[in-house]
Coordinates of C-alpha atoms in Angstrom, one line a residue:
M8 CA 20.8 8.9 34.5
P9 CA 18.7 5.9 33.5
T10 CA 16.5 6.3 30.5
L11 CA 12.9 5.4 30.2
T12 CA 13.9 2.2 28.3
D13 CA 16.2 1.3 31.2
R14 CA 13.4 1.6 33.8
L15 CA 11.0 -0.6 31.8
P16 CA 10.7 -4.2 33.1
R17 CA 12.6 -6.8 31.2
F18 CA 10.2 -8.7 29.1
G19 CA 9.9 -10.0 25.6
L20 CA 10.9 -13.0 23.6
R21 CA 14.2 -14.6 24.5
S22 CA 15.0 -15.7 21.0
N23 CA 16.6 -13.1 18.8
L24 CA 14.3 -12.9 15.7
L25 CA 16.2 -10.1 14.0
R26 CA 17.5 -10.6 10.5
P27 CA 21.2 -11.6 10.7
D28 CA 23.6 -8.9 9.5
D29 CA 26.2 -11.4 8.2
S30 CA 23.9 -13.6 6.2
E31 CA 22.2 -13.6 2.8
R32 CA 19.0 -13.5 4.8
K33 CA 19.6 -9.9 5.6
H34 CA 17.9 -8.7 2.4
R35 CA 16.1 -11.8 1.1
V36 CA 12.4 -11.7 0.4
T37 CA 11.0 -15.0 1.7
Y38 CA 8.3 -17.3 0.4
V39 CA 6.1 -16.7 3.4
E40 CA 6.1 -13.0 2.6
L41 CA 5.0 -13.9 -0.9
F42 CA 2.2 -16.0 0.6
F43 CA 1.1 -13.0 2.6
D44 CA 1.0 -11.0 -0.6
L45 CA -1.5 -13.5 -2.1
I46 CA -4.2 -12.2 0.2
F47 CA -3.8 -8.8 -1.4
V48 CA -4.5 -10.2 -4.9
F49 CA -8.0 -10.9 -3.7
A50 CA -8.2 -7.7 -1.6
L51 CA -7.4 -5.5 -4.6
T52 CA -10.0 -7.2 -6.8
Q53 CA -12.6 -6.5 -4.1
V54 CA -11.6 -2.8 -4.0
S55 CA -11.7 -2.6 -7.8
S56 CA -15.2 -4.2 -7.8
F57 CA -16.3 -1.7 -5.1
L58 CA -15.1 1.2 -7.1
Y59 CA -16.7 -0.1 -10.3
E60 CA -20.1 -0.7 -8.6
H61 CA -20.1 2.7 -6.8
Q62 CA -19.0 5.4 -9.1
S63 CA -19.8 8.7 -7.4
P64 CA -17.7 11.3 -5.5
G65 CA -18.8 9.9 -2.1
A66 CA -18.0 6.3 -3.1
A67 CA -14.6 7.5 -4.4
L68 CA -13.7 8.8 -0.9
Q69 CA -15.0 5.5 0.6
G70 CA -12.8 3.6 -1.9
A71 CA -9.8 5.8 -1.1
V72 CA -10.1 4.9 2.6
L73 CA -10.2 1.2 1.7
V74 CA -7.1 1.5 -0.5
L75 CA -5.2 3.5 2.1
A76 CA -6.1 1.0 4.8
L77 CA -5.0 -2.0 2.7
W78 CA -1.7 -0.3 1.8
W79 CA -1.1 0.5 5.5
V80 CA -1.6 -3.1 6.5
W81 CA 0.8 -4.3 3.8
V82 CA 3.5 -1.6 4.2
Y83 CA 3.6 -1.9 8.0
T84 CA 4.1 -5.7 7.6
T85 CA 6.9 -5.1 5.1
W86 CA 8.7 -2.8 7.6
V87 CA 8.4 -5.5 10.2
T88 CA 9.8 -8.2 8.0
S89 CA 12.6 -5.9 7.1
Y90 CA 13.7 -6.1 10.7
L91 CA 12.5 -9.6 11.8
D92 CA 13.6 -12.8 10.0
P93 CA 10.7 -14.6 8.4
A94 CA 12.8 -17.8 8.5
E95 CA 12.3 -17.9 12.3
L96 CA 9.2 -20.0 13.3
P97 CA 7.5 -17.3 15.5
V98 CA 7.8 -14.7 12.8
R99 CA 6.5 -17.1 10.2
G100 CA 3.6 -18.0 12.4
V101 CA 2.7 -14.4 12.9
I102 CA 2.7 -13.7 9.1
L103 CA 0.5 -16.7 8.5
G104 CA -1.9 -15.5 11.2
L105 CA -1.9 -12.0 9.6
S106 CA -2.8 -13.7 6.3
L107 CA -5.8 -15.4 7.8
V108 CA -7.1 -12.2 9.4
G109 CA -6.3 -10.3 6.2
L110 CA -8.5 -12.8 4.3
V111 CA -11.4 -12.1 6.7
M112 CA -10.8 -8.4 6.2
S113 CA -10.8 -8.8 2.4
T114 CA -14.0 -10.7 2.3
S115 CA -15.8 -7.8 3.9
I116 CA -14.5 -5.1 1.6
L117 CA -17.6 -5.0 -0.7
E118 CA -19.9 -4.5 2.3
A119 CA -17.5 -2.5 4.4
Y120 CA -19.9 0.4 4.3
G121 CA -22.9 -1.9 4.7
D122 CA -23.5 -4.9 7.0
R123 CA -19.9 -6.0 7.3
G124 CA -18.4 -2.7 8.5
I125 CA -17.6 -4.0 12.0
V126 CA -16.0 -7.2 10.5
F127 CA -13.7 -5.0 8.4
A128 CA -12.9 -2.7 11.3
V129 CA -12.2 -5.5 13.8
A130 CA -10.0 -7.5 11.4
Y131 CA -8.0 -4.3 10.5
V132 CA -7.5 -3.4 14.1
V133 CA -6.4 -7.0 15.0
I134 CA -3.8 -6.9 12.3
Q135 CA -2.4 -3.5 13.2
L136 CA -2.3 -3.9 17.0
G137 CA -1.4 -7.6 17.0
R138 CA 1.5 -7.2 14.7
T139 CA 2.8 -4.2 16.6
V140 CA 2.5 -6.0 20.0
F141 CA 4.5 -8.9 18.6
M142 CA 7.1 -6.4 17.3
V143 CA 7.5 -4.9 20.8
A144 CA 7.9 -8.3 22.3
A145 CA 10.4 -9.5 19.7
L146 CA 12.6 -6.4 20.1
A147 CA 12.4 -5.7 23.8
R148 CA 15.4 -7.8 24.8
H149 CA 17.5 -7.5 21.6
D150 CA 16.9 -3.9 20.4
P151 CA 15.3 -2.0 23.2
D152 CA 15.5 1.4 21.6
H153 CA 13.6 0.2 18.5
A154 CA 11.2 -1.6 20.8
Q155 CA 10.4 1.8 22.3
D156 CA 9.7 3.2 18.8
Y157 CA 7.1 0.5 18.4
R158 CA 5.5 1.2 21.7
R159 CA 4.9 4.7 20.4
V160 CA 3.5 3.2 17.2
L161 CA 1.2 1.1 19.4
V162 CA -0.1 4.2 21.1
W163 CA -1.0 5.9 17.8
L164 CA -2.6 2.8 16.4
G165 CA -4.6 2.3 19.6
V166 CA -6.1 5.8 19.3
A167 CA -6.9 5.2 15.6
S168 CA -8.4 1.8 16.5
L169 CA -11.1 3.6 18.6
F170 CA -12.3 5.4 15.5
W171 CA -12.2 2.2 13.3
I172 CA -14.3 0.2 15.8
A173 CA -16.7 3.1 16.5
G174 CA -17.2 3.6 12.7
G175 CA -17.8 -0.1 12.3
L176 CA -20.5 -0.1 14.9
L177 CA -22.3 3.1 13.9
P178 CA -24.5 3.7 10.9
A179 CA -23.0 4.2 7.4
D180 CA -23.6 8.0 7.6
W181 CA -21.1 8.2 10.5
R182 CA -18.8 5.4 9.4
L183 CA -17.0 7.2 6.6
A184 CA -16.3 10.3 8.7
L185 CA -14.9 8.2 11.6
W186 CA -12.8 6.1 9.3
V187 CA -11.4 9.1 7.6
V188 CA -10.3 10.4 11.0
A189 CA -8.7 7.0 11.8
I190 CA -6.7 6.8 8.5
V191 CA -5.6 10.4 8.9
I192 CA -4.3 9.6 12.4
E193 CA -2.3 6.7 11.1
Y194 CA -0.8 8.4 8.1
V195 CA 0.1 11.6 10.1
S196 CA 1.7 9.5 12.9
A197 CA 4.4 8.2 10.6
S198 CA 5.1 11.7 9.2
V199 CA 5.8 13.0 12.8
D200 CA 8.0 10.0 13.7
F201 CA 5.3 8.6 16.0
R202 CA 6.0 11.2 18.7
V203 CA 4.1 10.7 22.0
P204 CA 4.3 13.2 24.9
G205 CA 6.3 11.7 27.7
M206 CA 7.8 8.9 25.7
E207 CA 11.3 9.1 24.3
H208 CA 11.5 9.0 20.5
S209 CA 14.0 8.6 17.7
Q210 CA 14.0 10.2 14.3
A211 CA 13.0 8.1 11.3
D212 CA 16.3 9.0 9.7
S213 CA 18.1 6.9 12.3
W214 CA 16.1 3.7 11.5
E215 CA 18.2 1.1 9.7
V216 CA 16.3 -0.6 6.9
S217 CA 17.2 -3.0 4.2
G218 CA 17.0 -1.0 0.9
P219 CA 17.0 -4.1 -1.4
H220 CA 14.3 -5.8 0.8
I221 CA 12.0 -2.7 0.9
A222 CA 12.5 -2.0 -2.8
E223 CA 11.8 -5.7 -3.9
R224 CA 8.8 -5.9 -1.7
A225 CA 7.3 -2.7 -3.1
A226 CA 8.1 -3.9 -6.7
L227 CA 6.3 -7.2 -6.0
F228 CA 3.2 -5.3 -4.8
V229 CA 3.2 -3.3 -8.1
I230 CA 3.2 -6.6 -9.9
I231 CA 0.3 -7.8 -7.7
A232 CA -1.7 -4.6 -8.6
L233 CA -0.9 -5.1 -12.4
G234 CA -2.0 -8.8 -12.1
E235 CA -5.2 -7.7 -10.5
S236 CA -5.9 -5.4 -13.5
F237 CA -5.5 -8.5 -15.8
L238 CA -8.0 -10.4 -13.7
V239 CA -10.5 -7.6 -13.8
T240 CA -10.1 -7.1 -17.5
G241 CA -10.2 -10.8 -18.3
F242 CA -13.3 -11.5 -16.3
A243 CA -15.1 -8.5 -17.9
F244 CA -14.2 -9.6 -21.4
V245 CA -15.3 -13.3 -21.0
A246 CA -18.6 -12.1 -19.5
Q247 CA -19.6 -10.4 -22.7
D248 CA -20.1 -11.4 -26.4
V249 CA -17.0 -11.1 -28.5
S250 CA -17.0 -7.9 -30.6
P251 CA -14.4 -5.7 -32.4
E252 CA -14.8 -3.1 -29.7
G253 CA -14.3 -5.6 -26.9
V254 CA -11.1 -7.0 -28.5
A255 CA -9.8 -3.5 -29.0
G256 CA -10.6 -2.7 -25.4
V257 CA -8.6 -5.7 -24.2
L258 CA -5.6 -4.9 -26.4
V259 CA -5.6 -1.3 -25.1
A260 CA -5.9 -2.5 -21.5
F261 CA -3.0 -4.9 -22.0
T262 CA -0.9 -2.2 -23.6
A263 CA -1.6 0.2 -20.8
S264 CA -0.4 -2.4 -18.3
V265 CA 2.7 -3.1 -20.3
A266 CA 3.4 0.7 -20.3
M267 CA 3.0 1.0 -16.6
W268 CA 5.2 -2.1 -16.0
W269 CA 7.9 -0.7 -18.3
L270 CA 7.8 2.8 -16.7
Y271 CA 8.2 1.4 -13.2
F272 CA 10.6 -1.5 -13.7
D273 CA 12.8 0.0 -16.4
Q274 CA 13.2 3.4 -14.9
E275 CA 12.2 3.6 -11.3
E276 CA 12.5 0.2 -9.5
G277 CA 16.3 0.4 -8.9
V278 CA 16.3 4.0 -8.0
G279 CA 14.9 3.6 -4.5
S280 CA 17.1 0.6 -3.5
R281 CA 20.3 2.4 -4.5
A282 CA 19.2 5.6 -2.8
I283 CA 18.5 3.9 0.5
E284 CA 21.8 2.0 0.5
A285 CA 23.7 5.3 -0.1
S286 CA 21.7 7.5 2.2
D287 CA 22.7 8.6 5.7
E288 CA 18.9 8.8 6.5
P289 CA 17.6 5.4 5.2
G290 CA 14.5 5.4 7.4
K291 CA 13.4 8.8 6.4
L292 CA 14.0 8.1 2.7
A293 CA 12.2 4.8 2.8
R294 CA 9.2 6.4 4.5
G295 CA 8.8 9.0 1.8
A296 CA 9.7 6.9 -1.2
Y297 CA 7.8 3.7 -0.3
T298 CA 5.5 4.2 2.6
Y299 CA 3.8 7.3 1.0
A300 CA 4.7 7.6 -2.7
H301 CA 3.9 4.0 -3.6
V302 CA 0.3 4.1 -2.4
I303 CA -0.3 6.8 -5.1
I304 CA 1.2 4.4 -7.7
I305 CA -1.1 1.5 -6.6
A306 CA -4.1 3.8 -6.6
G307 CA -3.3 4.7 -10.2
I308 CA -3.1 1.0 -11.3
L309 CA -6.4 0.3 -9.5
L310 CA -8.2 3.2 -11.1
T311 CA -6.9 2.1 -14.5
S312 CA -8.3 -1.4 -14.0
V313 CA -11.7 0.1 -13.2
A314 CA -11.3 2.2 -16.4
D315 CA -10.6 -0.9 -18.4
K316 CA -13.9 -2.4 -17.1
N317 CA -15.8 0.8 -18.0
V318 CA -14.3 0.8 -21.5
L319 CA -15.3 -2.8 -22.1
A320 CA -18.8 -2.2 -20.8
H321 CA -19.5 1.0 -22.8
P322 CA -16.8 1.4 -25.4
M323 CA -18.7 3.6 -27.9
E324 CA -21.1 5.4 -25.6
P325 CA -20.8 9.1 -24.6
M326 CA -18.4 9.8 -21.9
S327 CA -19.7 10.1 -18.3
A328 CA -17.9 12.0 -15.5
A329 CA -17.2 8.7 -13.8
T330 CA -15.6 7.2 -16.9
V331 CA -13.4 10.3 -17.4
A332 CA -12.3 10.1 -13.8
T333 CA -11.1 6.5 -14.2
V334 CA -9.8 6.5 -17.8
V335 CA -7.8 9.7 -17.3
G336 CA -7.5 9.6 -13.5
G337 CA -5.8 6.2 -13.4
P338 CA -2.8 7.2 -15.5
V339 CA -2.6 10.6 -13.8
F340 CA -2.4 9.0 -10.3
F341 CA 0.2 6.5 -11.6
L342 CA 2.5 9.2 -13.1
V343 CA 2.0 11.5 -10.1
G344 CA 3.1 8.5 -7.9
L345 CA 6.2 7.8 -10.0
T346 CA 7.1 11.5 -10.0
V347 CA 6.8 11.8 -6.2
F348 CA 8.7 8.6 -5.8
R349 CA 11.6 9.8 -8.0
Y350 CA 11.8 13.1 -6.1
A351 CA 11.6 11.4 -2.7
A352 CA 14.3 8.8 -3.7
A353 CA 16.6 10.8 -5.8
G354 CA 15.6 14.5 -5.6
E355 CA 14.8 14.6 -9.3
W356 CA 11.7 15.8 -11.1
P357 CA 11.4 13.6 -14.2
H358 CA 10.5 15.9 -17.1
S359 CA 9.0 13.2 -19.2
H360 CA 6.5 12.5 -16.5
L361 CA 5.5 16.1 -16.1
V362 CA 5.0 16.5 -19.9
A363 CA 2.9 13.4 -19.9
L364 CA 0.8 14.7 -17.1
A365 CA 0.1 17.9 -19.0
A366 CA -0.8 15.8 -22.0
L367 CA -3.3 13.8 -19.9
V368 CA -4.9 17.0 -18.7
V369 CA -5.5 17.9 -22.4
V370 CA -7.0 14.5 -23.1
G371 CA -9.3 14.9 -20.1
L372 CA -10.5 18.3 -21.2
G373 CA -11.3 17.1 -24.6
S374 CA -12.8 13.7 -23.6
A375 CA -16.3 15.1 -23.7
L376 CA -16.0 15.0 -27.5
L377 CA -14.8 11.4 -27.5
N378 CA -16.0 7.9 -26.5
P379 CA -14.4 5.7 -23.8
L380 CA -12.5 3.5 -26.2
V381 CA -10.8 6.4 -28.0
T382 CA -10.1 8.2 -24.8
S383 CA -8.4 5.0 -23.4
V384 CA -6.3 4.8 -26.6
L385 CA -5.1 8.3 -26.1
T386 CA -4.2 7.9 -22.4
T387 CA -2.4 4.7 -23.2
T388 CA -0.5 6.4 -26.0
V389 CA 0.6 9.1 -23.5
L390 CA 1.9 6.3 -21.2
G391 CA 3.7 4.7 -24.1

């Protein structure tokens, strides 16, 4: 009996744009992918600025939606470039086009809940839908089963897009609620293998992905996030008069970044790649370890950069709730992300991370008796 895929009209790009299996290009991260990443250096600085300028529970939720949206744009593109060969001109052109639209989206982040909400929403939707349509066209003739997977992805993204656009058009009071619905739809869709009633589907564990490529791309994004923290700290430091407290704050911020780099690259970076290569369910493992766990790691680095800016601005003043949330919350998110990643990739609960999380909770409970600089020293010591 013919399947739904067999009954679909023959369309799509004639050129085979898939990464070649018998070539070094199978796993290689290309320069055009690194060019695409440059947009996110700017995007992350904008999110960090938004979180610093709006330190309240409501603004934290708004910032979380922005972080989740940016990560979803990046990680979906990474999955696409794990299948398609960026050395091919059509793929390269699409990545450059996504970079341009991503730049437009990034410039609207600070006013995403203000006058530029519709700009952010339209740019986001254009990236998500445009990239997925291209993926369907690229796979239709050469990997029809996987093309069908991306048709289902397109359905889910299409539904979420309605909420993104509606939120961008409506007043700010409605915007956050609609965008939360949109981001939930998109994150849930991947967890249920993009199932759509009436459309055939495959399980994520059957998806063939390049472990080395996914792992290297994720590691590069961690480097981007750490680089963003240096930008934020550096700009904050040069904007104020030199003082012993300021110098101490910069040294502590640098040490925290070194500790996070060391924790990720010395202990975790190779775990995921080896696990995917050895797994019988590479797609399922990559989804848990990279698509979901890494966004928690990135959120932790972003919060820590906001904390560094708070410490430089008010090193010796009494602790506020917002400062505690960033100074302690950043390392907590980072270690939670590493712990979830290790469990998703290797089925292990790293005891050192769990002990460190308990220590951070103690620091958080006692932070009311401290100032921001001392609290930052303690959280950095825990990471170290």
